[in-house]
Coordinates of C-alpha atoms (C1' of nucleotides) in Angstrom, one line a residue:
Chain A
M132 CA 3.1 28.5 -65.6
K133 CA 2.6 24.9 -67.3
R134 CA 3.6 25.1 -70.9
G135 CA 2.5 22.8 -73.7
R136 CA -0.9 21.0 -74.1
R137 CA -2.6 20.4 -70.5
K138 CA -3.7 17.1 -69.4
T139 CA -7.4 16.3 -70.3
E140 CA -9.2 15.9 -66.9
N141 CA -11.4 13.1 -68.1
P142 CA -9.9 11.5 -71.5
E143 CA -12.4 9.9 -73.5
A144 CA -10.2 7.0 -73.9
A145 CA -9.8 6.3 -70.3
R146 CA -13.6 6.4 -69.7
R147 CA -13.8 3.9 -72.5
I148 CA -11.3 1.7 -70.9
L149 CA -13.0 1.8 -67.5
A150 CA -16.4 0.8 -69.1
T151 CA -15.0 -1.9 -71.1
A152 CA -13.2 -3.1 -68.2
E153 CA -16.1 -3.2 -66.2
R154 CA -18.0 -5.5 -68.5
I155 CA -14.9 -7.9 -69.0
F156 CA -14.2 -8.0 -65.4
A157 CA -17.7 -8.8 -64.5
E158 CA -17.9 -11.6 -67.2
Q159 CA -14.5 -13.2 -66.6
G160 CA -13.2 -12.0 -63.3
L161 CA -9.7 -10.5 -62.4
A162 CA -7.7 -13.5 -63.5
G163 CA -9.7 -14.6 -66.5
A164 CA -10.0 -11.1 -68.0
R165 CA -7.5 -10.4 -71.0
T166 CA -6.0 -7.0 -71.1
D167 CA -5.8 -7.3 -75.0
E168 CA -9.7 -8.0 -74.8
I169 CA -10.0 -5.2 -72.7
A170 CA -8.4 -2.8 -75.0
A171 CA -9.9 -4.2 -78.2
G172 CA -13.3 -3.6 -76.7
A173 CA -12.5 0.0 -75.9
R174 CA -11.1 0.5 -79.2
V175 CA -7.8 1.6 -77.9
N176 CA -4.3 0.7 -77.9
K177 CA -3.2 -1.9 -75.4
A178 CA -0.7 0.5 -73.9
M179 CA -3.4 2.9 -73.1
L180 CA -4.6 0.6 -70.3
F181 CA -0.9 1.0 -68.7
Y182 CA -0.6 4.5 -69.5
Y183 CA -3.8 5.6 -67.7
F184 CA -4.1 2.7 -64.9
S185 CA -0.5 1.6 -64.5
S186 CA -1.5 -2.2 -64.1
K187 CA -4.2 -4.8 -64.6
R188 CA -4.6 -4.8 -60.7
R189 CA -5.2 -1.1 -60.6
L190 CA -7.5 -1.1 -63.5
H191 CA -9.7 -3.5 -61.6
R192 CA -9.5 -1.7 -58.3
A193 CA -10.4 1.4 -60.5
V194 CA -13.4 -0.3 -61.8
L195 CA -14.6 -1.3 -58.0
E196 CA -13.9 2.1 -56.7
N197 CA -16.0 3.6 -59.4
L198 CA -18.8 1.6 -59.0
F199 CA -18.8 1.8 -55.2
R200 CA -18.8 5.6 -55.6
Q201 CA -22.0 5.6 -57.8
L202 CA -23.4 3.1 -55.4
R203 CA -23.0 5.3 -52.2
D204 CA -24.0 8.5 -54.4
S205 CA -27.3 6.9 -55.3
V206 CA -28.1 4.4 -52.4
Y207 CA -26.6 6.0 -49.5
P208 CA -28.9 8.9 -48.5
L209 CA -30.5 6.5 -46.0
R210 CA -31.4 8.6 -43.0
S211 CA -32.1 11.8 -44.7
A212 CA -35.6 12.9 -44.1
K213 CA -37.8 12.2 -41.2
Q214 CA -39.0 8.8 -42.2
S215 CA -40.1 5.8 -40.2
P216 CA -37.6 2.8 -39.9
R217 CA -39.8 1.0 -42.4
E218 CA -39.9 3.5 -45.0
Q219 CA -36.2 4.1 -44.7
L220 CA -35.6 0.4 -44.9
L221 CA -37.9 0.0 -48.1
R222 CA -36.3 3.0 -49.8
Y223 CA -33.1 1.6 -49.3
V224 CA -34.1 -1.8 -50.7
N225 CA -35.8 0.0 -53.6
S226 CA -32.9 2.0 -54.5
Y227 CA -30.3 -0.8 -54.2
F228 CA -32.8 -2.6 -56.4
D229 CA -32.7 0.2 -58.9
F230 CA -29.0 0.4 -58.6
L231 CA -28.5 -3.3 -59.6
V232 CA -31.0 -3.0 -62.7
S233 CA -29.0 0.3 -64.0
H234 CA -25.6 -1.5 -63.2
P235 CA -26.1 -5.0 -64.4
N236 CA -22.1 -5.7 -64.0
S237 CA -22.1 -4.6 -60.4
P238 CA -23.4 -7.8 -58.7
R239 CA -21.0 -10.1 -60.3
L240 CA -18.0 -7.8 -59.7
V241 CA -18.9 -7.6 -56.2
Q242 CA -19.6 -11.1 -55.8
R243 CA -16.2 -12.0 -57.4
A244 CA -14.4 -9.5 -55.4
A245 CA -15.9 -10.8 -52.1
M246 CA -15.1 -14.2 -52.9
E247 CA -11.4 -13.5 -53.4
A248 CA -11.4 -12.5 -49.9
G249 CA -8.0 -11.0 -50.7
Q250 CA -5.7 -8.1 -50.2
N251 CA -7.2 -5.6 -53.0
F252 CA -10.6 -5.8 -51.9
A253 CA -10.4 -5.7 -48.1
W254 CA -10.0 -1.9 -48.3
I255 CA -13.4 -1.4 -50.1
A256 CA -15.3 -3.7 -47.7
K257 CA -13.9 -1.4 -44.9
E258 CA -14.5 1.7 -46.8
Y259 CA -18.1 1.0 -48.1
L260 CA -19.5 -2.3 -47.2
C261 CA -19.1 -1.7 -43.5
A262 CA -20.6 1.8 -43.5
F263 CA -23.8 0.3 -45.5
H264 CA -23.8 -2.5 -43.1
R265 CA -23.7 -0.2 -40.0
Q266 CA -26.5 2.3 -41.3
V267 CA -28.8 -0.5 -42.3
S268 CA -28.6 -2.7 -38.7
R269 CA -29.1 0.8 -37.3
V270 CA -32.4 1.4 -39.2
I271 CA -33.5 -2.2 -38.2
E272 CA -32.5 -1.5 -34.5
E273 CA -34.7 1.4 -34.5
G274 CA -37.5 -0.4 -36.1
I275 CA -37.2 -3.0 -33.3
A276 CA -37.2 -0.5 -30.6
S277 CA -40.1 1.3 -31.8
G278 CA -42.0 -1.8 -32.2
E279 CA -42.5 -1.4 -36.0
F280 CA -40.2 -4.6 -36.9
R281 CA -40.2 -7.9 -35.3
K282 CA -37.3 -9.0 -32.8
V283 CA -34.9 -10.1 -35.2
D284 CA -31.0 -10.4 -34.9
P285 CA -30.1 -7.1 -36.8
H286 CA -26.8 -8.2 -37.9
Q287 CA -28.4 -11.3 -39.5
A288 CA -31.3 -9.4 -40.9
V289 CA -28.7 -7.0 -43.0
L290 CA -27.0 -10.1 -44.3
S291 CA -30.3 -11.7 -45.4
I292 CA -31.5 -8.6 -47.0
N293 CA -28.2 -8.2 -49.0
G294 CA -28.5 -11.9 -49.9
L295 CA -32.0 -11.6 -51.1
T296 CA -31.4 -8.6 -53.2
V297 CA -28.1 -9.5 -54.7
S298 CA -28.1 -13.1 -55.4
Y299 CA -30.8 -12.8 -57.9
F300 CA -29.0 -10.6 -60.2
A301 CA -25.6 -12.5 -59.9
A302 CA -27.2 -15.7 -60.7
A303 CA -29.5 -14.2 -63.6
P304 CA -27.4 -14.9 -66.5
I305 CA -27.2 -18.8 -65.9
F306 CA -30.7 -19.0 -64.6
S307 CA -32.0 -17.1 -67.7
K308 CA -30.3 -19.7 -70.0
V309 CA -31.6 -22.7 -67.9
L310 CA -35.1 -21.6 -67.5
G311 CA -35.5 -20.3 -70.8
H312 CA -36.5 -16.6 -70.3
N313 CA -34.6 -13.5 -69.4
L314 CA -34.7 -12.7 -65.8
L315 CA -33.4 -9.2 -66.6
A316 CA -36.3 -8.5 -68.7
P317 CA -38.4 -5.5 -67.5
Q318 CA -41.5 -8.0 -66.5
A319 CA -39.5 -10.2 -64.7
L320 CA -37.6 -7.5 -62.7
A321 CA -41.1 -6.1 -61.5
R322 CA -42.1 -9.5 -60.4
R323 CA -38.7 -10.0 -58.5
R324 CA -39.2 -6.6 -56.9
Q325 CA -42.8 -7.5 -55.8
A326 CA -41.6 -10.8 -54.4
L327 CA -38.8 -9.4 -52.6
L328 CA -40.8 -6.5 -51.0
D329 CA -43.4 -8.9 -50.1
F330 CA -41.1 -11.3 -48.6
L331 CA -39.3 -8.8 -46.4
D332 CA -42.5 -7.2 -45.5
H333 CA -43.8 -10.4 -43.9
G334 CA -40.2 -11.6 -43.0
L335 CA -39.4 -8.5 -40.9
F336 CA -42.4 -6.3 -40.2
Chain B
M81 CA -7.0 -63.0 -69.8
K82 CA -5.6 -59.5 -69.1
R83 CA -2.1 -59.5 -67.8
G84 CA 0.0 -56.9 -66.1
R85 CA -1.1 -54.6 -63.4
R86 CA -4.8 -54.0 -62.5
K87 CA -6.4 -50.7 -62.4
T88 CA -6.7 -49.2 -59.0
E89 CA -10.3 -48.5 -58.3
N90 CA -10.0 -45.2 -56.5
P91 CA -6.3 -44.0 -56.6
E92 CA -5.1 -41.9 -53.7
A93 CA -3.4 -39.8 -56.1
A94 CA -6.4 -38.8 -58.0
R95 CA -8.6 -38.1 -54.7
R96 CA -5.8 -35.9 -53.5
I97 CA -5.8 -34.0 -56.7
L98 CA -9.6 -33.7 -56.6
A99 CA -9.6 -32.5 -53.0
T100 CA -6.9 -29.8 -53.8
A101 CA -8.5 -28.9 -57.0
E102 CA -12.0 -28.1 -55.3
R103 CA -10.1 -25.8 -52.8
I104 CA -8.0 -24.1 -55.4
F105 CA -10.8 -23.6 -57.8
A106 CA -13.2 -22.2 -55.1
E107 CA -10.2 -19.8 -53.9
Q108 CA -9.1 -18.6 -57.3
G109 CA -11.9 -19.6 -59.8
L110 CA -11.1 -21.5 -62.9
A111 CA -9.0 -19.2 -64.6
G112 CA -7.3 -17.9 -61.5
A113 CA -6.3 -21.3 -60.4
R114 CA -2.5 -22.6 -61.4
T115 CA -2.3 -26.3 -62.4
D116 CA 1.2 -26.2 -60.6
E117 CA -0.4 -25.1 -57.4
I118 CA -3.1 -27.8 -57.4
A119 CA -0.3 -30.4 -58.1
A120 CA 2.1 -29.1 -55.3
G121 CA -1.2 -29.0 -53.0
A122 CA -1.7 -32.6 -53.7
R123 CA 1.9 -33.4 -53.6
V124 CA 1.7 -34.9 -57.1
N125 CA 3.6 -34.5 -60.2
K126 CA 1.9 -32.1 -62.4
A127 CA 1.7 -34.6 -65.1
M128 CA -0.6 -36.6 -63.0
L129 CA -3.4 -34.1 -63.2
F130 CA -3.5 -34.6 -66.9
Y131 CA -3.0 -38.3 -66.4
Y132 CA -6.2 -38.7 -64.5
F133 CA -8.2 -35.7 -65.8
S134 CA -7.0 -34.9 -69.2
S135 CA -7.2 -31.2 -68.8
K136 CA -7.7 -28.1 -66.5
R137 CA -11.3 -27.8 -67.7
R138 CA -12.2 -31.4 -67.2
L139 CA -10.6 -31.3 -63.9
H140 CA -12.9 -28.2 -62.9
R141 CA -15.9 -30.1 -64.2
A142 CA -15.0 -33.2 -62.4
V143 CA -14.8 -31.0 -59.0
L144 CA -18.1 -29.7 -59.9
E145 CA -19.8 -33.1 -60.8
N146 CA -18.3 -34.6 -57.6
L147 CA -19.8 -31.9 -55.7
F148 CA -23.2 -31.8 -57.1
R149 CA -23.5 -35.8 -56.8
Q150 CA -22.6 -35.4 -53.2
L151 CA -25.4 -32.5 -52.8
R152 CA -27.9 -34.5 -54.4
D153 CA -27.1 -37.9 -52.4
S154 CA -27.4 -35.8 -49.1
V155 CA -29.9 -33.2 -49.9
Y156 CA -32.3 -34.7 -52.4
P157 CA -34.5 -37.0 -50.6
L158 CA -37.1 -34.3 -50.5
R159 CA -40.7 -36.0 -51.0
S160 CA -40.0 -39.1 -49.2
A161 CA -42.1 -39.6 -46.3
K162 CA -45.7 -38.4 -45.7
Q163 CA -44.6 -35.0 -44.4
S164 CA -46.5 -31.7 -44.6
P165 CA -45.1 -29.1 -47.2
R166 CA -43.8 -27.1 -44.2
E167 CA -42.1 -29.9 -43.1
Q168 CA -40.6 -30.9 -46.4
L169 CA -39.2 -27.4 -46.8
L170 CA -37.8 -27.0 -43.5
R171 CA -36.2 -30.4 -44.0
Y172 CA -34.7 -29.3 -47.4
V173 CA -33.5 -26.0 -45.9
N174 CA -31.8 -27.6 -42.9
S175 CA -30.2 -30.2 -44.8
Y176 CA -28.9 -27.9 -47.7
F177 CA -27.7 -25.7 -44.6
D178 CA -25.8 -28.7 -43.2
F179 CA -24.4 -29.4 -46.7
L180 CA -22.8 -26.2 -47.0
V181 CA -21.4 -26.3 -43.5
S182 CA -19.8 -29.6 -44.3
H183 CA -18.7 -28.5 -47.9
P184 CA -17.2 -25.0 -47.1
N185 CA -15.9 -24.9 -50.7
S186 CA -19.0 -25.5 -52.4
P187 CA -21.0 -22.1 -52.3
R188 CA -18.0 -20.3 -54.0
L189 CA -17.5 -23.0 -56.8
V190 CA -21.3 -23.0 -57.5
Q191 CA -21.4 -19.2 -57.3
R192 CA -18.4 -18.8 -59.6
A193 CA -19.5 -21.5 -62.1
A194 CA -23.0 -19.6 -62.1
M195 CA -21.6 -16.3 -63.2
E196 CA -19.5 -17.8 -65.6
A197 CA -22.8 -18.4 -67.5
G198 CA -20.9 -20.6 -70.0
Q199 CA -20.7 -23.7 -71.9
N200 CA -19.4 -25.9 -69.4
F201 CA -21.8 -25.1 -66.5
A202 CA -25.0 -25.1 -68.5
W203 CA -25.1 -29.0 -68.4
I204 CA -24.8 -28.9 -64.6
A205 CA -27.4 -26.7 -64.3
K206 CA -29.8 -28.5 -66.4
E207 CA -29.1 -31.7 -64.6
Y208 CA -29.1 -30.8 -61.1
L209 CA -30.3 -27.0 -60.7
C210 CA -33.4 -27.7 -62.5
A211 CA -34.5 -30.7 -60.8
F212 CA -34.0 -29.1 -57.1
H213 CA -35.9 -25.9 -58.5
R214 CA -38.8 -28.0 -60.1
Q215 CA -38.8 -30.2 -56.8
V216 CA -39.0 -27.0 -54.4
S217 CA -41.4 -25.0 -56.3
R218 CA -43.6 -28.0 -56.3
V219 CA -43.4 -28.3 -52.7
I220 CA -44.3 -24.4 -52.1
E221 CA -47.0 -25.1 -54.6
E222 CA -48.4 -27.8 -52.7
G223 CA -48.0 -25.6 -49.5
I224 CA -49.9 -22.8 -51.1
A225 CA -52.8 -25.3 -52.3
S226 CA -53.2 -26.6 -48.8
G227 CA -53.2 -23.2 -47.1
E228 CA -50.2 -23.9 -45.2
F229 CA -48.1 -21.1 -47.1
R230 CA -48.9 -17.5 -47.7
K231 CA -49.8 -17.0 -51.6
V232 CA -46.4 -16.3 -53.0
D233 CA -44.9 -16.8 -56.4
P234 CA -43.4 -20.2 -56.0
H235 CA -40.9 -19.5 -58.7
Q236 CA -39.6 -16.3 -56.7
A237 CA -39.8 -18.2 -53.5
V238 CA -37.3 -20.9 -54.6
L239 CA -34.9 -18.1 -55.8
S240 CA -35.2 -16.3 -52.3
I241 CA -34.7 -19.4 -50.5
N242 CA -31.6 -20.3 -52.3
G243 CA -30.1 -16.8 -52.2
L244 CA -31.0 -16.5 -48.4
T245 CA -29.2 -19.8 -47.8
V246 CA -26.1 -19.7 -50.1
S247 CA -24.9 -16.1 -50.0
Y248 CA -24.2 -16.0 -46.4
F249 CA -21.6 -18.9 -47.1
A250 CA -20.2 -17.3 -50.6
A251 CA -19.6 -14.0 -48.7
A252 CA -18.5 -15.5 -45.2
P253 CA -14.4 -15.1 -45.9
I254 CA -14.5 -11.4 -46.5
F255 CA -17.4 -10.6 -44.1
S256 CA -15.3 -12.4 -41.4
K257 CA -12.3 -10.5 -42.2
V258 CA -14.2 -7.1 -42.3
L259 CA -16.4 -7.7 -39.1
G260 CA -13.6 -9.1 -37.2
H261 CA -15.2 -12.5 -36.2
N262 CA -15.4 -15.9 -38.1
L263 CA -18.8 -16.1 -39.7
L264 CA -18.2 -19.9 -40.0
A265 CA -17.6 -20.7 -36.4
P266 CA -20.2 -23.1 -34.7
Q267 CA -21.8 -20.2 -32.7
A268 CA -22.2 -18.0 -35.7
L269 CA -23.5 -20.9 -38.0
A270 CA -26.1 -21.5 -35.3
R271 CA -27.2 -17.8 -35.2
R272 CA -27.4 -17.8 -39.0
R273 CA -29.4 -21.1 -39.2
Q274 CA -31.8 -19.7 -36.4
A275 CA -32.2 -16.3 -38.3
L276 CA -32.8 -18.2 -41.7
L277 CA -35.2 -20.3 -40.5
D278 CA -37.0 -17.6 -38.7
F279 CA -37.1 -15.3 -41.4
L280 CA -38.4 -18.2 -43.7
D281 CA -41.2 -18.9 -41.1
H282 CA -42.4 -15.5 -41.3
G283 CA -41.6 -15.0 -44.8
L284 CA -43.4 -17.9 -46.2
F285 CA -45.8 -19.5 -43.5
Chain C
dG205 C1' 8.1 -70.3 -55.9
dC206 C1' 10.2 -67.4 -59.6
dG207 C1' 11.6 -64.9 -63.3
dA208 C1' 9.6 -63.0 -67.5
dT209 C1' 6.0 -60.0 -69.2
dT210 C1' 2.7 -56.4 -69.3
dA211 C1' 0.2 -52.7 -68.0
dA212 C1' -0.8 -49.0 -64.5
dA213 C1' 1.3 -45.1 -61.8
dC214 C1' 4.8 -42.0 -61.6
dT215 C1' 8.6 -38.3 -62.7
dA216 C1' 11.7 -34.7 -64.7
dA217 C1' 12.5 -32.0 -68.2
dC218 C1' 10.6 -29.5 -71.9
dT219 C1' 7.7 -26.9 -75.4
dA220 C1' 4.6 -24.0 -77.7
dG221 C1' 1.6 -20.6 -76.9
dT222 C1' 0.2 -16.9 -74.2
dT223 C1' 0.0 -12.5 -71.2
dA224 C1' 1.0 -8.4 -68.5
dG225 C1' 3.7 -5.1 -69.0
dT226 C1' 7.6 -2.0 -71.8
dT227 C1' 9.9 0.8 -75.4
dG228 C1' 10.9 4.3 -78.4
dA229 C1' 9.1 6.8 -81.8
dA230 C1' 5.4 9.6 -83.7
dC231 C1' 1.5 12.6 -83.5
dA232 C1' -1.1 16.6 -81.8
dA233 C1' -2.1 20.8 -79.5
dT234 C1' -0.5 24.6 -77.4
Chain D
dA151 C1' 9.6 23.5 -78.7
dT152 C1' 7.3 21.1 -75.1
dT153 C1' 4.0 18.0 -73.5
dG154 C1' 0.0 15.0 -73.2
dT155 C1' -1.3 11.3 -76.0
dT156 C1' -1.3 7.1 -79.4
dC157 C1' 0.8 3.3 -81.5
dA158 C1' 3.2 -1.1 -83.3
dA159 C1' 6.4 -4.0 -82.1
dC160 C1' 8.6 -6.2 -78.4
dT161 C1' 10.0 -9.1 -74.4
dA162 C1' 10.6 -11.5 -69.8
dA163 C1' 7.8 -14.4 -67.4
dC164 C1' 4.4 -17.5 -67.0
dT165 C1' 1.4 -21.7 -67.9
dA166 C1' -1.4 -25.4 -69.8
dG167 C1' -0.2 -29.5 -71.5
dT168 C1' 3.6 -32.9 -73.6
dT169 C1' 7.1 -36.4 -73.7
dA170 C1' 10.3 -39.9 -73.2
dG171 C1' 11.5 -42.8 -70.1
dT172 C1' 11.4 -44.9 -65.0
dT173 C1' 9.3 -47.5 -61.4
dT174 C1' 5.9 -50.7 -59.2
dA175 C1' 3.0 -54.4 -59.0
dA176 C1' -0.3 -57.8 -60.7
dT177 C1' -0.4 -61.9 -63.8
dC178 C1' 1.4 -65.9 -66.6
dG179 C1' 4.1 -69.9 -68.0
dC180 C1' 7.1 -72.6 -65.8

DNA sequence: GCGATTAAACTAACTAGTTAGTTGAACAAT
DNA sequence: ATTGTTCAACTAACTAGTTAGTTTAATCGC
């Protein structure tokens, strides 16, 4: 029998660190983020980062894992009901869009990780991105087979859909500044979703 | 009359530094790049970076300026001849695509700079991106007016075209690793260009 | 032509400041 | 008492930027 205080299953401090790290890593990147800043943002002693997450790299990895887990849980149920490929694809794009809206740090984190093209992201790509890619391209293949979609290269289509969806959010901060109005405001988001679905509608179906 | 050694018009060392910096900044970002690594890569004493470019930040800025100047010079002549909006747009997308192929560092540099959403990139966005944005959206407006394009939100369409074009190149390194074949190989690029134009064709026209 | 002069190009060694990560002690809950 | 948690202070390694001085080559007076 264990004596003394038992380990908290999900310490408040660790959650705060993770949340702050997500924001700072999204803003500054892995190299640009400062552990002191993360600690200060989480209102926690710096040593706590290393107590809970061992190293900056592992913290970064934990942030990505956390994000992709949420992404999978909220977007993944792709081929559940008896839906047509078109419905499946639209549901996928819509829920992906919703996810990006509710997780504003995610696009920049993922973009950054993808660009690093390095050691610590390859496994995530294998574990999550590949699964998504396969799922979506299968839906497209089915749609083509059933005559519902145009004859497109499914592989390319997946990349197009992805770029079309994510790039808006990744560039939103700078474009908001330049264009003078907030691209992440509800109205702007509604317009974007509309345009995205419309574009897809004519580009694919 | 001036005595002593004259200034070299375009010093070999400075060019090597700029070229290496472009690569390293694209790979590692502004914060992740090491001045020592850039100097070593350019086979130059580290002090030369500061001799020619004053600081890491200014070097980074010089890299971006250099890139955008080239981009403008090779892609900008958009509304020159008497071409239909459709032809103008296709020419723009094609030459942009060509530029990305011949400048493999550019997408990651720009993506990174855009995500920083900070002080040092805002001016570039104002100086170059805005001009591009205005030009392209005007072409789209004309296309809609002449009935050649579908009735789309020009603003959104520009962002879509941009995302569609750039995101492929930005993500190419990691996807090449994951998918197991080089997305920047000539064959893959040809397929991508095809898919991009096809998608645009049906999405817009 | 030729040595003296001057400014540009370059270098090795250094510095001041930063940063990820550590430590050892204290605290709190069982 | 024991164990998970928190903290202030510390350190070893690193990094942007400097410095003091050397080399190279163009220009001038002769």
